[in-house]
Amino acid sequence: MKLPICLAMLLFVGVSPAPTFANPVLNTFETTLSNGLRVIVKEDHRAPTVVHMVWYRAGSMDEKDGTSGVAHVLEHLMFKGTKRLPSGEFNQRVAAAGGQDNAFTSYDYTAYFQIIPKAALPEMMQLEADRMANLVFTPAEFASEIKVVMEERRLRTDDNPQAQVFEAARGAAFLAHPYRRPIIGWMNDLEHLTWQDAHHWYTQWYTPSNAYVVVVGDVNHKEVFRWAKKYYGVHKARALPERKPQNEPEQKGWRRVSVKAPAKLPYLSMLWKVPRMNDVHKDRDPYALEVLAAILDGNDTSRLAKNLVRGGRIAQSAGAGYDGTVRGEATFMIDGQPTEGRSVAELEAALRAEITRIQVAGITPEELSRVKIQLIAGQTYKRDSLMAQAMEIGGMEAVGLSWRDVDSLVDQLKGVTAAEVQAVAQKYFKDDALTITVLDPQPMDAADPKPSANPAIKTLH
Amino acid sequence: MSVQMTTPIHLIVILGCRKLMTMKRHFLKTLFSFLALALFSAVASAGVKIEHWTTASGARVYFVETRGVPMLDVQLDFAAGNVYSVPDKAGLPSLTRSLLESGAGDLDEEKLAERLTDTGAQLSGRVDNDRASVALRTLSAKPERDAALTLMHTVLSAPTFPQAALTREKERSIAAIREADTQPDAIVAKRFAAAIYPAHPYGVSATVESVAAITRQDLIDFYQQHYAAKHATISLIGDISRSEAEAIANQLSQALPAGGASVTLPPVTLPKSQIIKVAHPAAQSHIQIGLPAVRRGDADYFALLVGNYSLGGGGFASRLMKEVREKRGYAYSVSSYFYPQLLPGPFGINLQTKRSQVNDALKVVDDVLSRFMVQGPTAKELVAAKKNLVDGLALRLDSNAKLLGYLSTIGFYGLPLTYLDDFPARVNAVTISQVRDAFARHVPRDHLVTVVVATE
């Protein structure tokens, strides 16, 4: 399935009752309500508990310049009142049911969940359905909550040197694509955000056809479908705003950025633009990139830890990660801190050398086998957690893939060859698609700044 | 899965989060890993059948059979936490635990990692004030399980503590300490521990000097002394039978060193009330307020647990969250906790706020605590707290991973096997006056310590 198709589909909400799909092997069942809301249920009867999630396909990438952070601010405001429910009552009702609840906002989506004893599920569905359409917050509540979000930004980003590097790296890597903006929003945008901005966001994106419900746990799927129809089915479908692709133009030349913050160790992030997963069955490169990330940093034997942390003692820490299941642009990141006495430039050279070794000599059958063994074992371990299973389903659906593709995805990963891994290492890790961001550590005494190390200049190039 | 999530509450789901750092052997002292504090807030049986016995070598075993997923978790907990460190060598317990995986038997560090990875298993662990843990998660099919357990056996019984690995890990540890000493969250935790536990090992954090002083012989001695069956509890949960669990526990415990005599821990004394201010350029002040409060197994524990839900443990149901965050927007995260340990563990209140409003925020926190100490929870709050704690039991026990946490805590701290069964009744029996009395006994306000990092 091509990624953007699901977005277009949502504008055309069917009126005829949709068929129910089931996969008995996965114990997973799906139906679509007449208003376009999809409901996915995975039965897991190990314990008398349930995870209930509502996902909206609206994240920070759907924001406009000047109102960055509004998706996340609205997420906070969703815990205020509704036409029927007094402000603050939502959390109280979840707590009284013995439940835990929370929510999260990403570039691609916003999701809400409750973990509850199974008897509380209908009440939770009623509550979520209510705030899907009937949210009420006052300007005063907005004014107070925006301060909370600014505190959150200070905590997560402003006082966190590596988070600042991450923010700066994305800002430099993307010129056109909205992934250049931080999820939590720029402080100045938060300062000027209005309650009307938040309310507008809500009316634009919080509609049944832009949402899906994921339920995992000790439930009967038919019963859940009935409750879904009763509570969520009453809402009218609404058309969504047009979504422009906002594709990033091809990068033509490396970019280097530096960030100064109080810290002791420098930190280096290398971000390459790589393809995302579009078609679970036809794509090959995303799988090979996933395996490459695991060869570098997937288990205790992986190369970065073995060669740079333990062997060469160049890195205090080093990591690699590929994010291929995204709505927007995918990236492959390698990062690390040099050991004391080694420079960022030395670490960069060592990280580059690891890529080069794979480009030239490939990977061993043992390394490939280890990645697959851990992948397969991980499929079993994942079943221990309801939340992990719900997140997997929700995460796939958020980017236009299907929960049905989870097994195909694992099968495709099992089929990746050493030659394919070597090929993607050769194909994508070019300097022209690279953004390097360096943390330039500053002494804590701001009155006595050390002379700038200026790593943006003192590098290999 | 997508990148970087933000959440409205402090609980935080880090699923699918951007991986910031991979530090396989990051063993910075986990003295106060406060995010994990919710762990033991509630426990109940909910039909969980715990089997318990002692091996011939003296290890106490706790076992729950669960057949739902073909996997097995085995965790050994040793009385080998930071409180047992040699004086002037803070960091020794963590380094010892970490170096267990740096070579064992005839396997060097790399071979060990390869063999383990090849079984599909995951070896992990942690060190806190009281205990050091070695945990294995493996598939339960016999070939994989046997291979993984054999490796765990080797790690536990024949660690080689190679000098080269020690030198490297000491350097990494020292670098991590220097780095942490620049970060406000780490600074406040360290200063708070030192202030509430003056002249006690609970208050001592690893320093550049203390780590530098650690030798290979120190590790060997610490291991020989503390990683003994008689100092160990073994927790098993998963897809095996009782007889298989017995065989595994016997095999693992037989291999352990003989061990030294049990150590008598020095008593904890109450600190002087004080406010400590630490300069830092951060945008937010990081604040911790508290004192040593309660041992694991204390008779007042349930009154404190129920009371704290309304004070600052119950998220949005708590007074601190309502007054500091909801009404005034002073903080993203504000909470209070009790963390019982072998010796009185801390009561604490944590928050971060824009530095210009730190005094206003402190005033609100002080008012909330004062009023709560005098009045206790309202009748309505008490009902809400009990309802959440009791009804929420099931979801704190709905996975092998969660159950393992409870099993190992019950075992290590010698809590009654009926702890889970008794939990609802113990919670429901708590009265308002019990909460008030327990808080008065365990949170003497004239000993409260306040640490503020990043302030004018």
mmCIF file of C-alpha atoms in Angstrom, chain A residues 46-50 55 72 75-76 79-80 88 91-92 94-109 113 115-117 144-145 147-152 154-163 166 170 179 182-184 262-268 297-301 305-306 309-311 313 315-321 323-327 331 333 335-337 339-340 366 369-371 373-374 376-378 380-388 391-392 394-396 399 439 442-446, chain B residues 1-16 18-26 46 66-73 101-102 109-123 137-140 164-165 167-169 171-185 187 278-286 309 314 316-317 322 324-333 352-355 357 380 384-385 387-402 454:
data_model
loop_
_atom_site.group_PDB
_atom_site.id
_atom_site.type_symbol
_atom_site.label_atom_id
_atom_site.label_comp_id
_atom_site.label_asym_id
_atom_site.label_seq_id
_atom_site.Cartn_x
_atom_site.Cartn_y
_atom_site.Cartn_z
ATOM 1 C CA ARG A 46 -3.673 -13.600 29.765
ATOM 2 C CA ALA A 47 -4.820 -11.074 32.387
ATOM 3 C CA PRO A 48 -8.099 -9.229 33.097
ATOM 4 C CA THR A 49 -6.802 -5.937 31.732
ATOM 5 C CA VAL A 50 -7.165 -3.845 28.592
ATOM 6 C CA TRP A 55 -5.001 7.636 17.516
ATOM 7 C CA HIS A 72 0.859 18.900 21.484
ATOM 8 C CA GLU A 75 -3.196 17.052 23.500
ATOM 9 C CA HIS A 76 -2.838 18.711 26.926
ATOM 10 C CA PHE A 79 -7.748 16.531 29.493
ATOM 11 C CA LYS A 80 -9.989 19.532 30.269
ATOM 12 C CA GLY A 88 -10.481 17.618 35.226
ATOM 13 C CA ASN A 91 -8.531 11.885 34.788
ATOM 14 C CA GLN A 92 -10.629 11.365 37.907
ATOM 15 C CA VAL A 94 -9.914 6.922 34.835
ATOM 16 C CA ALA A 95 -8.303 6.921 38.281
ATOM 17 C CA ALA A 96 -11.523 5.839 39.955
ATOM 18 C CA ALA A 97 -11.684 2.876 37.602
ATOM 19 C CA GLY A 98 -8.244 1.846 38.809
ATOM 20 C CA GLY A 99 -6.775 2.909 35.487
ATOM 21 C CA GLN A 100 -3.768 4.790 34.235
ATOM 22 C CA ASP A 101 -3.954 7.209 31.339
ATOM 23 C CA ASN A 102 -1.721 9.382 29.275
ATOM 24 C CA ALA A 103 -1.232 10.675 25.752
ATOM 25 C CA PHE A 104 1.572 11.439 23.345
ATOM 26 C CA THR A 105 2.193 13.600 20.325
ATOM 27 C CA SER A 106 4.612 12.792 17.547
ATOM 28 C CA TYR A 107 5.502 14.287 14.182
ATOM 29 C CA ASP A 108 2.894 12.069 12.556
ATOM 30 C CA TYR A 109 0.082 11.542 15.052
ATOM 31 C CA PHE A 113 -4.685 5.772 25.979
ATOM 32 C CA ILE A 115 -4.738 0.988 30.750
ATOM 33 C CA ILE A 116 -7.652 -0.369 32.748
ATOM 34 C CA PRO A 117 -9.281 -3.355 34.417
ATOM 35 C CA SER A 144 -2.645 28.211 32.383
ATOM 36 C CA GLU A 145 -1.913 25.103 30.315
ATOM 37 C CA LYS A 147 2.569 27.781 30.817
ATOM 38 C CA VAL A 148 2.760 24.088 31.679
ATOM 39 C CA VAL A 149 3.817 23.323 28.114
ATOM 40 C CA MET A 150 6.508 26.011 28.252
ATOM 41 C CA GLU A 151 7.802 24.392 31.442
ATOM 42 C CA GLU A 152 7.782 21.088 29.591
ATOM 43 C CA ARG A 154 12.358 24.002 29.273
ATOM 44 C CA LEU A 155 12.623 20.591 30.905
ATOM 45 C CA ARG A 156 12.845 18.447 27.798
ATOM 46 C CA THR A 157 14.741 20.696 25.417
ATOM 47 C CA ASP A 158 16.089 23.992 26.699
ATOM 48 C CA ASP A 159 18.003 22.447 29.604
ATOM 49 C CA ASN A 160 18.869 19.227 27.766
ATOM 50 C CA PRO A 161 21.983 19.601 25.598
ATOM 51 C CA GLN A 162 21.423 16.488 23.501
ATOM 52 C CA ALA A 163 17.793 17.413 22.879
ATOM 53 C CA PHE A 166 18.476 16.883 18.018
ATOM 54 C CA ARG A 170 16.328 18.410 12.284
ATOM 55 C CA TYR A 179 9.926 17.717 10.217
ATOM 56 C CA PRO A 182 10.198 20.482 16.920
ATOM 57 C CA ILE A 183 7.124 18.577 18.083
ATOM 58 C CA ILE A 184 6.864 20.621 21.247
ATOM 59 C CA PRO A 262 26.505 23.626 29.557
ATOM 60 C CA ALA A 263 28.033 20.135 29.464
ATOM 61 C CA LYS A 264 31.316 18.327 29.849
ATOM 62 C CA LEU A 265 31.421 15.903 26.933
ATOM 63 C CA PRO A 266 30.869 16.897 23.338
ATOM 64 C CA TYR A 267 28.207 15.028 21.408
ATOM 65 C CA LEU A 268 27.956 14.341 17.699
ATOM 66 C CA ASP A 297 23.733 -0.925 17.248
ATOM 67 C CA GLY A 298 21.097 -3.630 17.739
ATOM 68 C CA ASN A 299 22.525 -5.955 20.339
ATOM 69 C CA ASP A 300 25.500 -6.463 22.639
ATOM 70 C CA THR A 301 27.733 -7.657 19.810
ATOM 71 C CA ALA A 305 29.860 -0.766 20.926
ATOM 72 C CA LYS A 306 32.332 -3.487 20.026
ATOM 73 C CA VAL A 309 33.346 1.800 22.863
ATOM 74 C CA ARG A 310 35.052 -1.427 23.925
ATOM 75 C CA GLY A 311 37.675 -1.944 21.235
ATOM 76 C CA ARG A 313 37.959 3.325 23.150
ATOM 77 C CA ALA A 315 33.551 6.566 22.083
ATOM 78 C CA GLN A 316 32.093 7.007 25.538
ATOM 79 C CA SER A 317 28.860 5.957 23.890
ATOM 80 C CA ALA A 318 27.672 5.439 20.322
ATOM 81 C CA GLY A 319 24.380 4.574 18.711
ATOM 82 C CA ALA A 320 22.590 4.147 15.411
ATOM 83 C CA GLY A 321 18.935 4.209 14.472
ATOM 84 C CA ASP A 323 13.257 5.466 11.422
ATOM 85 C CA GLY A 324 11.557 4.082 8.327
ATOM 86 C CA THR A 325 7.925 3.929 9.398
ATOM 87 C CA VAL A 326 7.082 7.604 9.120
ATOM 88 C CA ARG A 327 4.565 9.684 7.180
ATOM 89 C CA THR A 331 16.384 9.513 8.478
ATOM 90 C CA MET A 333 21.127 8.683 12.549
ATOM 91 C CA ASP A 335 25.493 9.532 17.194
ATOM 92 C CA GLY A 336 27.938 9.389 20.045
ATOM 93 C CA GLN A 337 30.135 11.056 22.618
ATOM 94 C CA THR A 339 35.866 9.554 25.268
ATOM 95 C CA GLU A 340 37.745 12.094 27.363
ATOM 96 C CA GLU A 366 27.248 -14.465 11.858
ATOM 97 C CA SER A 369 22.217 -14.284 11.813
ATOM 98 C CA ARG A 370 22.483 -12.646 15.238
ATOM 99 C CA VAL A 371 20.308 -9.721 14.172
ATOM 100 C CA ILE A 373 17.782 -14.355 16.024
ATOM 101 C CA GLN A 374 17.190 -11.326 18.242
ATOM 102 C CA ILE A 376 12.607 -13.396 16.107
ATOM 103 C CA ALA A 377 13.015 -13.721 19.881
ATOM 104 C CA GLY A 378 11.786 -10.143 20.197
ATOM 105 C CA THR A 380 7.922 -13.529 21.429
ATOM 106 C CA TYR A 381 8.993 -11.101 24.159
ATOM 107 C CA LYS A 382 6.710 -8.440 22.704
ATOM 108 C CA ARG A 383 3.700 -10.606 23.563
ATOM 109 C CA ASP A 384 4.404 -10.071 27.260
ATOM 110 C CA SER A 385 3.186 -6.477 27.030
ATOM 111 C CA LEU A 386 -0.302 -5.317 26.015
ATOM 112 C CA MET A 387 1.019 -1.804 25.537
ATOM 113 C CA ALA A 388 3.794 -2.948 23.201
ATOM 114 C CA MET A 391 1.751 0.510 20.068
ATOM 115 C CA GLU A 392 2.818 -1.768 17.248
ATOM 116 C CA GLY A 394 -1.112 1.937 16.220
ATOM 117 C CA GLY A 395 2.325 2.798 14.878
ATOM 118 C CA MET A 396 1.785 0.862 11.671
ATOM 119 C CA VAL A 399 1.858 5.884 8.722
ATOM 120 C CA LEU A 439 27.428 19.881 20.877
ATOM 121 C CA GLN A 442 30.294 25.125 27.743
ATOM 122 C CA PRO A 443 31.448 25.584 31.313
ATOM 123 C CA MET A 444 28.639 25.988 33.833
ATOM 124 C CA ASP A 445 29.820 29.416 34.894
ATOM 125 C CA ALA A 446 28.174 31.493 32.208
ATOM 126 C CA MET B 1 7.741 3.691 14.961
ATOM 127 C CA SER B 2 7.907 7.409 15.025
ATOM 128 C CA VAL B 3 10.185 9.772 16.718
ATOM 129 C CA GLN B 4 10.245 11.673 19.987
ATOM 130 C CA MET B 5 7.046 11.765 21.893
ATOM 131 C CA THR B 6 5.845 14.239 24.400
ATOM 132 C CA THR B 7 3.308 13.432 27.039
ATOM 133 C CA PRO B 8 1.154 15.478 29.361
ATOM 134 C CA ILE B 9 1.993 13.551 32.517
ATOM 135 C CA HIS B 10 5.188 12.564 34.163
ATOM 136 C CA LEU B 11 4.560 8.843 33.800
ATOM 137 C CA ILE B 12 5.890 8.941 30.254
ATOM 138 C CA VAL B 13 5.695 6.163 27.767
ATOM 139 C CA ILE B 14 9.032 5.713 26.131
ATOM 140 C CA LEU B 15 7.841 3.229 23.579
ATOM 141 C CA GLY B 16 9.253 3.806 20.151
ATOM 142 C CA ARG B 18 14.040 8.101 19.532
ATOM 143 C CA LYS B 19 17.029 6.331 20.876
ATOM 144 C CA LEU B 20 19.251 9.067 22.141
ATOM 145 C CA MET B 21 22.175 7.063 23.388
ATOM 146 C CA THR B 22 23.119 3.463 23.517
ATOM 147 C CA MET B 23 25.270 2.773 26.501
ATOM 148 C CA LYS B 24 25.442 -0.950 26.837
ATOM 149 C CA ARG B 25 27.423 -0.864 30.014
ATOM 150 C CA HIS B 26 26.362 2.344 31.511
ATOM 151 C CA ALA B 46 -5.242 -11.248 41.652
ATOM 152 C CA THR B 66 2.799 -18.601 33.534
ATOM 153 C CA ARG B 67 2.194 -20.509 30.325
ATOM 154 C CA GLY B 68 0.824 -17.774 28.082
ATOM 155 C CA VAL B 69 4.020 -16.875 26.227
ATOM 156 C CA PRO B 70 6.914 -19.295 25.540
ATOM 157 C CA MET B 71 9.456 -17.329 27.525
ATOM 158 C CA LEU B 72 11.185 -17.338 30.896
ATOM 159 C CA ASP B 73 12.537 -14.586 33.164
ATOM 160 C CA GLU B 101 29.550 -9.368 31.786
ATOM 161 C CA SER B 102 33.087 -8.504 30.716
ATOM 162 C CA GLU B 109 33.900 -10.183 26.675
ATOM 163 C CA GLU B 110 33.180 -10.467 22.957
ATOM 164 C CA LYS B 111 32.667 -14.233 22.923
ATOM 165 C CA LEU B 112 30.321 -13.973 25.881
ATOM 166 C CA ALA B 113 28.229 -11.325 24.145
ATOM 167 C CA GLU B 114 28.155 -13.367 20.939
ATOM 168 C CA ARG B 115 27.089 -16.592 22.628
ATOM 169 C CA LEU B 116 24.370 -14.840 24.550
ATOM 170 C CA THR B 117 23.035 -13.004 21.523
ATOM 171 C CA ASP B 118 23.014 -16.263 19.571
ATOM 172 C CA THR B 119 20.568 -17.778 22.063
ATOM 173 C CA GLY B 120 18.085 -14.930 21.537
ATOM 174 C CA ALA B 121 18.334 -14.083 25.221
ATOM 175 C CA GLN B 122 18.786 -10.708 26.899
ATOM 176 C CA LEU B 123 20.945 -10.267 29.989
ATOM 177 C CA ARG B 137 15.023 -13.093 29.637
ATOM 178 C CA THR B 138 15.056 -16.127 27.349
ATOM 179 C CA LEU B 139 12.818 -18.183 25.125
ATOM 180 C CA SER B 140 11.522 -21.167 27.084
ATOM 181 C CA ALA B 164 41.636 -4.083 30.496
ATOM 182 C CA ALA B 165 37.846 -3.993 30.741
ATOM 183 C CA THR B 167 40.438 0.199 33.147
ATOM 184 C CA ARG B 168 38.116 1.100 30.297
ATOM 185 C CA GLU B 169 34.956 1.016 32.379
ATOM 186 C CA GLU B 171 37.397 5.727 32.464
ATOM 187 C CA ARG B 172 33.871 5.654 31.101
ATOM 188 C CA SER B 173 32.444 5.877 34.585
ATOM 189 C CA ILE B 174 34.607 8.867 35.440
ATOM 190 C CA ALA B 175 33.638 10.614 32.214
ATOM 191 C CA ALA B 176 29.972 9.929 32.947
ATOM 192 C CA ILE B 177 30.345 11.385 36.439
ATOM 193 C CA ARG B 178 31.971 14.537 35.082
ATOM 194 C CA GLU B 179 29.194 14.846 32.525
ATOM 195 C CA ALA B 180 26.430 14.248 35.102
ATOM 196 C CA ASP B 181 27.949 16.921 37.323
ATOM 197 C CA THR B 182 27.040 19.498 34.668
ATOM 198 C CA GLN B 183 23.379 18.462 34.352
ATOM 199 C CA PRO B 184 20.808 19.955 36.748
ATOM 200 C CA ASP B 185 18.696 16.799 37.191
ATOM 201 C CA ILE B 187 23.159 17.465 40.392
ATOM 202 C CA VAL B 278 23.348 25.374 43.850
ATOM 203 C CA ALA B 279 24.278 27.756 41.055
ATOM 204 C CA HIS B 280 23.628 26.568 37.502
ATOM 205 C CA PRO B 281 22.718 28.410 34.288
ATOM 206 C CA ALA B 282 19.631 26.251 33.524
ATOM 207 C CA ALA B 283 16.334 27.873 32.548
ATOM 208 C CA GLN B 284 14.500 25.892 35.212
ATOM 209 C CA SER B 285 15.221 25.402 38.878
ATOM 210 C CA HIS B 286 15.334 21.706 39.755
ATOM 211 C CA TYR B 309 -1.668 9.170 46.556
ATOM 212 C CA GLY B 314 -1.730 10.023 42.292
ATOM 213 C CA PHE B 316 -3.786 14.519 38.443
ATOM 214 C CA ALA B 317 -5.716 13.234 41.446
ATOM 215 C CA LYS B 322 -3.687 20.418 41.162
ATOM 216 C CA VAL B 324 1.251 23.603 41.294
ATOM 217 C CA ARG B 325 0.431 22.577 37.750
ATOM 218 C CA GLU B 326 -3.300 22.729 37.100
ATOM 219 C CA LYS B 327 -4.111 25.962 38.935
ATOM 220 C CA ARG B 328 -0.909 27.920 38.427
ATOM 221 C CA GLY B 329 0.994 26.392 35.525
ATOM 222 C CA TYR B 330 4.181 26.420 37.595
ATOM 223 C CA ALA B 331 5.508 23.028 36.514
ATOM 224 C CA TYR B 332 5.141 20.254 33.974
ATOM 225 C CA SER B 333 6.006 17.606 36.497
ATOM 226 C CA GLN B 352 11.091 21.827 38.096
ATOM 227 C CA THR B 353 9.988 25.384 37.476
ATOM 228 C CA LYS B 354 11.109 28.499 35.604
ATOM 229 C CA ARG B 355 13.838 29.939 37.792
ATOM 230 C CA GLN B 357 9.171 31.802 39.931
ATOM 231 C CA LYS B 380 -13.479 11.896 49.382
ATOM 232 C CA ALA B 384 -10.515 7.867 45.555
ATOM 233 C CA ALA B 385 -7.050 6.757 46.633
ATOM 234 C CA LYS B 387 -10.310 2.826 44.715
ATOM 235 C CA ASN B 388 -7.409 3.483 42.383
ATOM 236 C CA LEU B 389 -4.911 1.448 44.373
ATOM 237 C CA VAL B 390 -7.191 -1.554 44.820
ATOM 238 C CA ASP B 391 -8.972 -1.583 41.472
ATOM 239 C CA GLY B 392 -5.760 -0.808 39.645
ATOM 240 C CA LEU B 393 -4.070 -3.872 41.021
ATOM 241 C CA ALA B 394 -4.806 -6.067 38.042
ATOM 242 C CA LEU B 395 -2.994 -3.855 35.610
ATOM 243 C CA ARG B 396 0.117 -3.722 37.730
ATOM 244 C CA LEU B 397 0.338 -7.504 37.495
ATOM 245 C CA ASP B 398 -0.616 -8.188 33.908
ATOM 246 C CA SER B 399 2.752 -9.150 32.435
ATOM 247 C CA ASN B 400 5.663 -11.367 33.355
ATOM 248 C CA ALA B 401 7.914 -8.314 33.458
ATOM 249 C CA LYS B 402 5.705 -6.543 35.998
ATOM 250 C CA ALA B 454 19.792 26.714 39.237
#
